[in-house]
XYZ file of C-alpha atoms in Angstrom:
42
model
C 32.153 24.038 -5.859
C 34.486 22.947 -3.167
C 33.376 22.784 0.398
C 35.294 24.019 3.384
C 37.732 21.388 4.595
C 37.434 19.214 1.486
C 41.108 18.763 0.657
C 40.750 16.836 -2.650
C 38.963 19.842 -4.121
C 41.635 22.231 -2.868
C 44.706 20.104 -3.624
C 45.506 21.675 -6.968
C 45.270 25.219 -5.657
C 47.239 24.368 -2.511
C 50.000 22.959 -4.700
C 49.944 26.008 -6.969
C 50.201 28.478 -4.099
C 52.927 26.405 -2.440
C 55.035 26.564 -5.597
C 54.255 30.260 -6.036
C 55.365 31.062 -2.481
C 58.609 29.129 -2.841
C 59.399 30.909 -6.127
C 58.664 34.324 -4.627
C 60.911 33.656 -1.620
C 63.705 32.404 -3.887
C 63.573 35.580 -5.972
C 63.430 37.770 -2.861
C 66.445 36.005 -1.347
C 68.463 36.534 -4.533
C 67.395 40.174 -4.739
C 68.380 40.956 -1.150
C 71.628 39.049 -1.563
C 72.517 41.224 -4.549
C 71.590 44.374 -2.619
C 73.794 43.324 0.290
C 76.690 42.660 -2.074
C 76.301 46.102 -3.643
C 76.167 47.745 -0.218
C 79.366 45.962 0.813
C 81.118 47.162 -2.342
C 80.093 50.752 -1.708
């Protein structure tokens, strides 16, 4: 088990969540961009 503040134990999960967050924000940006384009067309 990893201990609090032991970064080598948490490195893999930190990397995973960093990638996950960047992917989520990329998808959200694209989604809102498409919504804004549709609103401008209407």
